[in-house]
Short mmCIF file of C-alpha atoms in Angstrom, two decimals:
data_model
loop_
_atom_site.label_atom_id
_atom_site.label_comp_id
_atom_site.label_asym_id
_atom_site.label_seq_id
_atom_site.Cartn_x
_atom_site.Cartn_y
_atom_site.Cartn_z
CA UNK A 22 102.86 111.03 109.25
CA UNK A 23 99.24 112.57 109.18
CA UNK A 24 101.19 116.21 108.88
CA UNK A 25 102.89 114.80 105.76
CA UNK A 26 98.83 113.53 104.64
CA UNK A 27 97.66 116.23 105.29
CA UNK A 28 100.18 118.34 103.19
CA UNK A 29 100.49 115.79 99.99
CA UNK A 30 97.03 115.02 99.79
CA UNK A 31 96.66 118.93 97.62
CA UNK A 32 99.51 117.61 95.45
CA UNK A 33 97.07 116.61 92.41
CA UNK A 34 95.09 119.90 92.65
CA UNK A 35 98.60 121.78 92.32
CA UNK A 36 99.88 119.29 89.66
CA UNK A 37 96.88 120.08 87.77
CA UNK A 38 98.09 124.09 87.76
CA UNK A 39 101.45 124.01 87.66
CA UNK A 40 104.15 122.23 84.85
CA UNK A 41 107.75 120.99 86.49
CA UNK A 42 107.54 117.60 85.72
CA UNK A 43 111.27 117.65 86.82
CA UNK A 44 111.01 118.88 89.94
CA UNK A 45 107.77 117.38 90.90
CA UNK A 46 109.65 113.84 90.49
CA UNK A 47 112.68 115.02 92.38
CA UNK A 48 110.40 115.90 95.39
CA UNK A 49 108.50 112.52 95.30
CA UNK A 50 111.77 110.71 94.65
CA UNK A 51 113.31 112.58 98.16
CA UNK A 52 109.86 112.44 100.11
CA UNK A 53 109.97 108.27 99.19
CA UNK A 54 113.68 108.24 100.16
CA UNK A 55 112.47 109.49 103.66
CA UNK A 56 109.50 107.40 104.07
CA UNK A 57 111.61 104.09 103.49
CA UNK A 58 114.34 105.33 105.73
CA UNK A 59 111.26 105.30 108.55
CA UNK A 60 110.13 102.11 107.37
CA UNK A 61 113.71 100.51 107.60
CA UNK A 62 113.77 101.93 110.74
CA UNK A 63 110.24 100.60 111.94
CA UNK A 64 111.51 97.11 110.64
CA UNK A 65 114.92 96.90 112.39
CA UNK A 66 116.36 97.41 108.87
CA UNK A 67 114.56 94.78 106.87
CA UNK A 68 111.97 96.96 105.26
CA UNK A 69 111.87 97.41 101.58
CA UNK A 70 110.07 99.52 99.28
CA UNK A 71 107.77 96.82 97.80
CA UNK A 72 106.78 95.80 101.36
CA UNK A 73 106.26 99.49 102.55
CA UNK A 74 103.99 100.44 99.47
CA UNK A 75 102.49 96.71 99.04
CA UNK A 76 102.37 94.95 102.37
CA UNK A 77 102.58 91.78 102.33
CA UNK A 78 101.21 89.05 104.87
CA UNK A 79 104.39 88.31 106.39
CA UNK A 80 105.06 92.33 107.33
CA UNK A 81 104.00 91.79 110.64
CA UNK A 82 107.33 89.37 111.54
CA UNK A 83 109.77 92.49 110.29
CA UNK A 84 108.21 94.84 112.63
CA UNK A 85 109.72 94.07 116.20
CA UNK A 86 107.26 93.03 119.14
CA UNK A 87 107.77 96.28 120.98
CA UNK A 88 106.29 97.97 118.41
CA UNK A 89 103.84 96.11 117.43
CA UNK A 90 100.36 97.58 118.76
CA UNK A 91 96.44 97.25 117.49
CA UNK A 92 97.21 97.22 113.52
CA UNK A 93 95.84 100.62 112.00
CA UNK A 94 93.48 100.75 108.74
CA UNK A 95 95.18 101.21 105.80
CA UNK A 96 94.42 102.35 102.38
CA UNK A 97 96.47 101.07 99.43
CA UNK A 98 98.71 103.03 98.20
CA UNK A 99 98.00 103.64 94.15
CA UNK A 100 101.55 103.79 93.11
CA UNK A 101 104.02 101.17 91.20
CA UNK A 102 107.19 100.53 92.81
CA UNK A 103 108.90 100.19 89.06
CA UNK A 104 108.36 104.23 89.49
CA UNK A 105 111.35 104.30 91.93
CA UNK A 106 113.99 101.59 90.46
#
């Protein structure tokens, strides 16, 4: 996860250079794909994408005990889930 940060956080610099609209959205679209397969997979397949990219208060019951730990801060996510319906 903080190899995939640290890789996607230059995406807005090179989005700023380069025009593929189309393929740009096709990445995000796959990269999102993957990140709720982890999340379904974190949640014992309960996870959607409106509770991965807006948690809500309840998150914590979908996430089995053995995995629960000391919660980590987390930013907010700026994106609309409409984007990916």
């Amino acid at each position: 996860m903080t190899a995939l940060r640290a890789h996607s956080r230059h995406l807005g610099w090179l989005g700023e250079r380069e025009q593929c609209p189309e393929q740009f959205q096709q990445l995000a679209r796959s990269v999102v794909d993957d990140l709720l397969e982890g999340w379904r997979a974190q949640t014992g397949g309960q996870g959607s994408l409106d509770d991965l990219i807006q948690p809500l208060a309840d998150t914590a019951r979908l996430v089995p005990c053995a995995r629960r730990g000391v919660p980590m801060a987390q930013s907010q996510p700026r994106i609309s889930t409409r984007e990916f319906r």
